[in-house]
mmCIF file of C-alpha atoms and ligand atoms in Angstrom:
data_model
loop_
_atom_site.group_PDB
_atom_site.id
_atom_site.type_symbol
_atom_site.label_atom_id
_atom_site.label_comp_id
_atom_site.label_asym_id
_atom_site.label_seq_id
_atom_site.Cartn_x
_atom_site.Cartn_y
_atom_site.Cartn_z
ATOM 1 C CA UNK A 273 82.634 117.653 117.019
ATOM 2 C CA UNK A 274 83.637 115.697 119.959
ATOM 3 C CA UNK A 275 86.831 112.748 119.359
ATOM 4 C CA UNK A 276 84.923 109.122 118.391
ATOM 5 C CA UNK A 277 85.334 106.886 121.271
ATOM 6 C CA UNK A 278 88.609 104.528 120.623
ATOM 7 C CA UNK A 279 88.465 101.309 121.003
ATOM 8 C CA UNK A 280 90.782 98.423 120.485
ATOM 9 C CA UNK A 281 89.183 95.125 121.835
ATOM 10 C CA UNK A 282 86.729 92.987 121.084
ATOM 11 C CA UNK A 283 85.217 92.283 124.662
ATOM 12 C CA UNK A 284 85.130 96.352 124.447
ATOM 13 C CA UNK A 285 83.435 96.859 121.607
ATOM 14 C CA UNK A 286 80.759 94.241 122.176
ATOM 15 C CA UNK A 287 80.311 95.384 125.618
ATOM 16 C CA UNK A 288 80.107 99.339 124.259
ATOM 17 C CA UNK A 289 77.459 97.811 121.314
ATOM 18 C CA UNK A 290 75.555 95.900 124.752
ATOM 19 C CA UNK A 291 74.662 99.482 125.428
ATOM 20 C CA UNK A 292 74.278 101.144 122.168
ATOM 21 C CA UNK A 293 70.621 101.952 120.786
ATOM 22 C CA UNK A 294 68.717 102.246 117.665
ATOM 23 C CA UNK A 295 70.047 101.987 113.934
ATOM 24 C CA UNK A 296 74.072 101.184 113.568
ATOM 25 C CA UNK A 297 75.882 102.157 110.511
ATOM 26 C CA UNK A 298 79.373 100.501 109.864
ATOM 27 C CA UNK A 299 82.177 101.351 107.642
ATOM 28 C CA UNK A 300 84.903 99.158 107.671
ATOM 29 C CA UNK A 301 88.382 100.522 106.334
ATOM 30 C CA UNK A 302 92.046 99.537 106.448
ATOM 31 C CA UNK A 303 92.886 103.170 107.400
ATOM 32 C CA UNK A 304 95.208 105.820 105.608
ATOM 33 C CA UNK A 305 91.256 107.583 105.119
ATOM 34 C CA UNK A 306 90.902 110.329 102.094
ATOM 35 C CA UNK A 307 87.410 111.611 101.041
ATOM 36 C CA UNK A 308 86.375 108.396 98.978
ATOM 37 C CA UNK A 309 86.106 106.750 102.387
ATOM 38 C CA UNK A 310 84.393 110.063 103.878
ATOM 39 C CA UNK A 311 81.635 109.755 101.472
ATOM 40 C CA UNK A 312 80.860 106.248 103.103
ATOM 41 C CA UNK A 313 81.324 107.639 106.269
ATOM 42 C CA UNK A 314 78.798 110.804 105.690
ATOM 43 C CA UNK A 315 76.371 108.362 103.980
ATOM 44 C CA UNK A 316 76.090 106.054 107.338
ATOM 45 C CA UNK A 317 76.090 109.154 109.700
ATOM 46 C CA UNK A 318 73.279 110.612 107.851
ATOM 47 C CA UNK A 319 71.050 107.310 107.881
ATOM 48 C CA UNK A 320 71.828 105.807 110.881
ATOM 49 C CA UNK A 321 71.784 107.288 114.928
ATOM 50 C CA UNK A 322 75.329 106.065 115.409
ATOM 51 C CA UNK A 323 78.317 105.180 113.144
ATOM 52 C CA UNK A 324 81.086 102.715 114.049
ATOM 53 C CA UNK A 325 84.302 102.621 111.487
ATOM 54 C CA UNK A 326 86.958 99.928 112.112
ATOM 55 C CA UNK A 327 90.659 100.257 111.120
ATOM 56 C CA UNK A 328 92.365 97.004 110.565
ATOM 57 C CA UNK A 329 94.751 96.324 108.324
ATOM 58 C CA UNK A 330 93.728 92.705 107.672
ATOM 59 C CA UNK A 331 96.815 90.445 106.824
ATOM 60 C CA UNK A 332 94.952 87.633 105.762
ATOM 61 C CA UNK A 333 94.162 89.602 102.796
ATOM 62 C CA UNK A 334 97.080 90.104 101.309
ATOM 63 C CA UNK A 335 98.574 87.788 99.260
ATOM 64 C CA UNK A 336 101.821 89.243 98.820
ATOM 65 C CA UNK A 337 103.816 90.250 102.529
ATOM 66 C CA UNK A 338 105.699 93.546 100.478
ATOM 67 C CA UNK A 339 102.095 94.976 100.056
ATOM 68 C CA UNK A 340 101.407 94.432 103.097
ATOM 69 C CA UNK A 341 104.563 96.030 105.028
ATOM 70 C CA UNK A 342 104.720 99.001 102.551
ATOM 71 C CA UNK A 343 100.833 99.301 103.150
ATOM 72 C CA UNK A 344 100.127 103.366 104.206
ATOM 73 C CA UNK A 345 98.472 103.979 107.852
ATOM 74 C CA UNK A 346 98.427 107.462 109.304
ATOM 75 C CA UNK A 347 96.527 107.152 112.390
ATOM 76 C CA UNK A 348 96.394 110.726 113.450
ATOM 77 C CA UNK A 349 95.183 111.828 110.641
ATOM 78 C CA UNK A 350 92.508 109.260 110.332
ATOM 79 C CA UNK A 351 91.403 110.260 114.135
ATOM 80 C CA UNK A 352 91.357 113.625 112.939
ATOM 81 C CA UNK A 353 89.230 112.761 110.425
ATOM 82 C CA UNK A 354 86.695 110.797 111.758
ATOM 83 C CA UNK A 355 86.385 113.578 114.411
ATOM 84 C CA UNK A 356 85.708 116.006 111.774
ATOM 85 C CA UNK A 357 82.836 114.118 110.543
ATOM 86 C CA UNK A 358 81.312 113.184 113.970
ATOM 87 C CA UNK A 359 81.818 109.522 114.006
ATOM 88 C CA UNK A 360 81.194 108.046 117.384
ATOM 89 C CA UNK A 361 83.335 105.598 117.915
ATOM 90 C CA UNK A 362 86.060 104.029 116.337
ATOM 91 C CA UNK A 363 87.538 100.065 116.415
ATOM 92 C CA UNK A 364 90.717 99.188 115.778
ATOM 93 C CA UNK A 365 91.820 96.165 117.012
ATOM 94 C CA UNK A 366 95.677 94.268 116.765
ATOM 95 C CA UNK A 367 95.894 91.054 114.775
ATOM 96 C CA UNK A 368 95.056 88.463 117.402
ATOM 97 C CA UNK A 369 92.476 90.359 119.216
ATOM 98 C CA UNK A 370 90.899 89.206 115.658
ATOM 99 C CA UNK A 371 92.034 86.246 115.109
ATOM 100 C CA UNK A 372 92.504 84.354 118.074
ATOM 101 C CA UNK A 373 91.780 80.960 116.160
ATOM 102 C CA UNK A 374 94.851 81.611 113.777
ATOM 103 C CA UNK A 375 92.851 81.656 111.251
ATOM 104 C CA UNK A 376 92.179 78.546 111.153
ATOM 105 C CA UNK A 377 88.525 79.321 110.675
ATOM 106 C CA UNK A 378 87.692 80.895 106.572
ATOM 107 C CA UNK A 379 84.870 81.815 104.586
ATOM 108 C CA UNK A 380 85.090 80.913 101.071
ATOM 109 C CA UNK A 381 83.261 81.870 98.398
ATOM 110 C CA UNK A 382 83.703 79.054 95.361
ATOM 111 C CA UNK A 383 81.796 81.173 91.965
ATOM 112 C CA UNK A 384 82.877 84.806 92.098
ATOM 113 C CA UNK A 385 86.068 84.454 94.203
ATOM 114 C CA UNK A 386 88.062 83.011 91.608
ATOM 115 C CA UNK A 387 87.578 85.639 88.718
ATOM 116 C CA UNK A 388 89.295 88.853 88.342
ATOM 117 C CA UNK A 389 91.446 89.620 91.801
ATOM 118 C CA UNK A 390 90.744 86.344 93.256
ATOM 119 C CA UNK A 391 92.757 85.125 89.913
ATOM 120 C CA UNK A 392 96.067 87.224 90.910
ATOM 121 C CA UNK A 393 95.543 87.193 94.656
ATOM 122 C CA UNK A 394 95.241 83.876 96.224
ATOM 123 C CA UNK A 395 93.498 83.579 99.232
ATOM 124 C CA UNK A 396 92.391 87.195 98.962
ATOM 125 C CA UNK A 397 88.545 87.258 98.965
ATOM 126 C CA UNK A 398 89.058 84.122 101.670
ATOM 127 C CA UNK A 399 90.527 86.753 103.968
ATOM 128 C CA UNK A 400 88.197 89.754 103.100
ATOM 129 C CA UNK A 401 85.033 87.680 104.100
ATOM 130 C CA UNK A 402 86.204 86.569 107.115
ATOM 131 C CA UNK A 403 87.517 89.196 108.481
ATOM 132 C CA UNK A 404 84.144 91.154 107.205
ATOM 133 C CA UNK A 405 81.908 88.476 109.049
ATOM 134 C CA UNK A 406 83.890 88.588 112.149
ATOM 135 C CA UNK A 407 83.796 92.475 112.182
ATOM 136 C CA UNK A 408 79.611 91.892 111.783
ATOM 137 C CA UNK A 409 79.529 89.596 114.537
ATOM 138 C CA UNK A 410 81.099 92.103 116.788
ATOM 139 C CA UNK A 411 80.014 95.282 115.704
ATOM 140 C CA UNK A 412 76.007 93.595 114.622
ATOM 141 C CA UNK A 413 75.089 96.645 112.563
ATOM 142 C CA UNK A 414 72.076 97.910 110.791
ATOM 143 C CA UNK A 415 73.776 98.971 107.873
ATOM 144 C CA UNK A 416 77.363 98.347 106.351
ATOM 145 C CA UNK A 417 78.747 100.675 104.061
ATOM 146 C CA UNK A 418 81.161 99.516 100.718
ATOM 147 C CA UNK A 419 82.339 101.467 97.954
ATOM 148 C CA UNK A 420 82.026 100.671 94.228
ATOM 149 C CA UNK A 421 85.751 101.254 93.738
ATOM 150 C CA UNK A 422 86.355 97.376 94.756
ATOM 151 C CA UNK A 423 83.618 96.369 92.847
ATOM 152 C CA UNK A 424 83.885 92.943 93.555
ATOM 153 C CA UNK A 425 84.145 92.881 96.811
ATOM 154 C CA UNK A 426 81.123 94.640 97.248
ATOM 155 C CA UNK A 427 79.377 91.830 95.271
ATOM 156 C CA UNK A 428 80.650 89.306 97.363
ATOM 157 C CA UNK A 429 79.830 90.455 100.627
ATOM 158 C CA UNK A 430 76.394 91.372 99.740
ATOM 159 C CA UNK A 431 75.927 87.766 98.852
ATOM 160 C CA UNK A 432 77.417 86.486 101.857
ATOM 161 C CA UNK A 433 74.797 88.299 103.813
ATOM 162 C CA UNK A 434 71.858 86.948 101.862
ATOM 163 C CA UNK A 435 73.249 83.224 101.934
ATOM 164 C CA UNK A 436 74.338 83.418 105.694
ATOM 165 C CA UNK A 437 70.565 85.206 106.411
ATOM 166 C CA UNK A 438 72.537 87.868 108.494
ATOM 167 C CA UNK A 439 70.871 90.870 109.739
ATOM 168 C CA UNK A 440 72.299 93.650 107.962
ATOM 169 C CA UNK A 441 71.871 95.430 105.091
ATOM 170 C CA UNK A 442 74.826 96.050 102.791
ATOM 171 C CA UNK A 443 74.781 99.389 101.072
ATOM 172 C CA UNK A 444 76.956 100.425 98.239
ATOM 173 C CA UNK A 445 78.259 103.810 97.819
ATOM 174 C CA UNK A 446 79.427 105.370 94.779
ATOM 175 C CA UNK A 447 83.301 105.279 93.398
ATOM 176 C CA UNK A 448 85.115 108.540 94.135
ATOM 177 C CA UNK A 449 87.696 110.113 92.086
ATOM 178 C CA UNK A 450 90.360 113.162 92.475
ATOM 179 C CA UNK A 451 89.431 116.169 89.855
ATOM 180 C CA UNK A 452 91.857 113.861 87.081
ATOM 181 C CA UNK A 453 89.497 111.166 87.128
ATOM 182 C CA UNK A 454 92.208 108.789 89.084
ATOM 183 C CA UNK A 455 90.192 106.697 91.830
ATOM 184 C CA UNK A 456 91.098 107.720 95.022
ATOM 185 C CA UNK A 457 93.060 104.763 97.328
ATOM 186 C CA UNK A 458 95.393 104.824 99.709
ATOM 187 C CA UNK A 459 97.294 102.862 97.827
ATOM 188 C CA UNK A 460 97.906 106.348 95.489
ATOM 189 C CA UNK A 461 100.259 107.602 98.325
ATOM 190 C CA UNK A 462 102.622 104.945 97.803
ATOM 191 C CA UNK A 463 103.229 106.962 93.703
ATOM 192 C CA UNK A 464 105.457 109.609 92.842
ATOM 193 C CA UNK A 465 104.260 112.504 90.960
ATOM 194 C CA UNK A 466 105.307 110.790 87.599
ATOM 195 C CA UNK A 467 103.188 107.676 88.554
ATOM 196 C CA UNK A 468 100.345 109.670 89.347
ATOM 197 C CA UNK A 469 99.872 110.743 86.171
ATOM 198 C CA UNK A 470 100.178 107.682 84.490
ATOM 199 C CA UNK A 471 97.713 105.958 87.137
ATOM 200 C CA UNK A 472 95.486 109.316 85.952
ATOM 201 C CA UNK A 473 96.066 108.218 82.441
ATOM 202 C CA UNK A 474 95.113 104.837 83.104
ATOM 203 C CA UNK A 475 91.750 106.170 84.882
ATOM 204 C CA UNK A 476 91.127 107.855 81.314
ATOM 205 C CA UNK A 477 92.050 105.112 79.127
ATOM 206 C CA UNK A 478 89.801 102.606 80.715
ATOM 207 C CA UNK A 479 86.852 105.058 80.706
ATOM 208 C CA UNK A 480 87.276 105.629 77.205
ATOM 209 C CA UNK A 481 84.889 104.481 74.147
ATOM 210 C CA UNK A 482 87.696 101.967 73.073
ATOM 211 C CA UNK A 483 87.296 98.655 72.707
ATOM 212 C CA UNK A 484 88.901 96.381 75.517
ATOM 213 C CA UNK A 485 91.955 95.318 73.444
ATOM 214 C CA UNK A 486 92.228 98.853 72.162
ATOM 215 C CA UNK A 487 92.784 100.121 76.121
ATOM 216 C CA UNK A 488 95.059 97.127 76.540
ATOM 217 C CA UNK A 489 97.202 97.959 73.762
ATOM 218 C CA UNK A 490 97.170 101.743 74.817
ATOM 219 C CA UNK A 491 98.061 100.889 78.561
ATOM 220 C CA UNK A 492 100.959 98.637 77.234
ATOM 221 C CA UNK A 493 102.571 101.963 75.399
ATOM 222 C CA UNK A 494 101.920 103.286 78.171
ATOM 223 C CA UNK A 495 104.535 101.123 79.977
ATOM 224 C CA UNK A 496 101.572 100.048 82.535
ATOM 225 C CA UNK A 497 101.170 96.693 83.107
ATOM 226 C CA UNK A 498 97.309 95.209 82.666
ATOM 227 C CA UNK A 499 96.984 92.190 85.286
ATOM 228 C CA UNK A 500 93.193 92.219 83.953
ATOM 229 C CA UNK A 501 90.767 94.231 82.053
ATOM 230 C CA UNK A 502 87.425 92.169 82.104
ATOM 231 C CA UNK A 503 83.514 93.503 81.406
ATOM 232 C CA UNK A 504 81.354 91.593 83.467
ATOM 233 C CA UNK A 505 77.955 92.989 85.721
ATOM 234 C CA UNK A 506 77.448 95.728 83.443
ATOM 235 C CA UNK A 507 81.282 97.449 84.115
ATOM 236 C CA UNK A 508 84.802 97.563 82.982
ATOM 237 C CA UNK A 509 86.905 96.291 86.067
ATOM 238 C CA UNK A 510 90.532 96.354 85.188
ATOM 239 C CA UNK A 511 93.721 96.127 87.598
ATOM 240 C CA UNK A 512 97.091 97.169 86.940
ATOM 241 C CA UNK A 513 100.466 97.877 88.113
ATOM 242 C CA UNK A 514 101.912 101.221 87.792
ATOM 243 C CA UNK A 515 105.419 101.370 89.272
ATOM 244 C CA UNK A 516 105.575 98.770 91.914
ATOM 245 C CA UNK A 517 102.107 99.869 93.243
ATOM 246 C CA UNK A 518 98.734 97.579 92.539
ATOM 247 C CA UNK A 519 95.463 99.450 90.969
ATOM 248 C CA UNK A 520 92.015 98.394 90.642
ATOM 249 C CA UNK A 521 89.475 100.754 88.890
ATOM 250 C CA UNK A 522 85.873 100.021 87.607
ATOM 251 C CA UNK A 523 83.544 101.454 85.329
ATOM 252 C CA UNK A 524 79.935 101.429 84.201
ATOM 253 C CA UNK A 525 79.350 99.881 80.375
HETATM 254 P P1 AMP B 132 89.917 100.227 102.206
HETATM 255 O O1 AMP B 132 90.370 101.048 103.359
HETATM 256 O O2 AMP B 132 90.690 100.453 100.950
HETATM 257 O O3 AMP B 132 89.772 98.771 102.554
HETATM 258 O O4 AMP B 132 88.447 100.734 101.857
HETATM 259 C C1 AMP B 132 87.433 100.762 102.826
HETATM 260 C C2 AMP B 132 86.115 101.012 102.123
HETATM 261 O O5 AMP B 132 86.179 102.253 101.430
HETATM 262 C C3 AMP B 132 85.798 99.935 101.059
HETATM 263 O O6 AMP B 132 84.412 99.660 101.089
HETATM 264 C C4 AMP B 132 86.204 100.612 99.780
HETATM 265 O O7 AMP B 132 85.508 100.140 98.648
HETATM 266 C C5 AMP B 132 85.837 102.061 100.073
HETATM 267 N N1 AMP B 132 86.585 102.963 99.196
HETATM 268 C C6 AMP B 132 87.936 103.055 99.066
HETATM 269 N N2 AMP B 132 88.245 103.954 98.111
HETATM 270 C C7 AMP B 132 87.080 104.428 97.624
HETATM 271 C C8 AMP B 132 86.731 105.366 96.602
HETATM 272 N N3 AMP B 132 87.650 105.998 95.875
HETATM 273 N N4 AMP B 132 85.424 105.597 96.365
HETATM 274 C C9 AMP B 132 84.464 104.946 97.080
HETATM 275 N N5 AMP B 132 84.730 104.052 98.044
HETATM 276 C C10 AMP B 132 86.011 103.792 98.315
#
């Protein structure tokens, strides 16, 4: 397969889009790619004439600077990846390339935001959907692909399509996990081998037939620490800490 076409502005990218025909799928990532984000990626190739992925680590999502300095990237490999797969092009644009207004322009969602990770990250669903809209204003695809494994992020930005009337349709792909059941992120390459397993454990736990205080409990001898375990839309959604790293996981009730 031939390299994806790089490209790092916006006037770039919406002059390369100018000239590109037929259906668009886009798969927006923050980088540091494994195979859960390849199964987005092969899912928009095969539906769509052309794919576009972005990489941008998007500050004004993180709520807490740490995460974001210690957050993974391995560009190479990403490229590498991307390649393999036959992506076409690829955006990845600095910070103020995206936000030349300093942000002083934010979508905000007022119902869903504030539950689960909107309750322990503030600001954090402000910065996903903006950054999300802006990507859709410059990239305009026909499709935009989102995995299940941040479950309610997925929600959101489906709904900000249908109540901004914007021309794309949001597709959800499926939550992918390593052979021990752990989701994959790229958060998991910030754990040591010992955290892995407990983050594996906690994969099990929450997928088990016990009741919701029953997993809490059994996370807690664990020694993992339960920011939330909530059922809501038909799923257990749960995010922890193991070690110093952050977890989300999600699954079907
Ligand atoms: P991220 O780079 O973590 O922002 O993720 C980019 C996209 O990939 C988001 O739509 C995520 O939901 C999706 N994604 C990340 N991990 C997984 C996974 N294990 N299974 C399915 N989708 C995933």
């Amino acid at each position: 397969m031939s390299k994806p076409l790089v490209v790092t502005s916006v006037a770039e990218m919406q002059k390369v889009r100018q000239a590109m025909t037929g259906t668009i799928g886009f798969v927006p990532t923050m980088g540091a790619l494994h195979s859960g984000h390849a199964t987005l990626m092969q899912k928009s190739l095969a539906e769509n004439e052309q794919t576009v992925v972005s990489i941008f680590v998007n500050p004004t999502q993180f709520n807490d600077k740490k995460d974001l300095e210690k957050y993974p990237s391995n560009f190479a490999g990403d490229l590498e990846m991307l390649q393999k797969l036959g992506v076409q092009i690829l955006f990845a644009p600095p910070f103020l390339e995206m936000y030349p207004d300093n942000y002083n322009y934010q979508i905000s969602e007022k119902e869903m935001s504030p539950l689960l990770c909107g309750n322990f990250r503030e600001g954090h669903f402000n910065g996903v959907l903006t950054i999300v809209l802006k990507l859709f204003n410059i990239v305009r695809p026909t499709r935009a692909y989102f995995g299940e494994k941040d479950y309610q992020q997925y929600q959101l930005i489906k709904k900000m399509t249908e109540a901004l009337f914007m021309n794309v349709e949001v597709v959800g792909c499926p939550l992918i996990r390593d052979e021990n059941g752990l989701a994959l992120s790229s958060r998991n390459k910030l754990l040591n081998g010992e955290q892995i397993r407990l983050a594996q454990k906690f994969a099990h736990v929450l997928s088990s037939e016990k009741s919701k205080q029953q997993v809490l409990e059994k996370l807690s001898d664990l020694g993992i620490e339960t920011e939330y375990i909530e059922e809501l839309w038909g799923r257990r959604l749960a995010a922890v800490k193991v070690g110093p790293v952050r977890l989300i996981d999600n699954v079907k009730i």
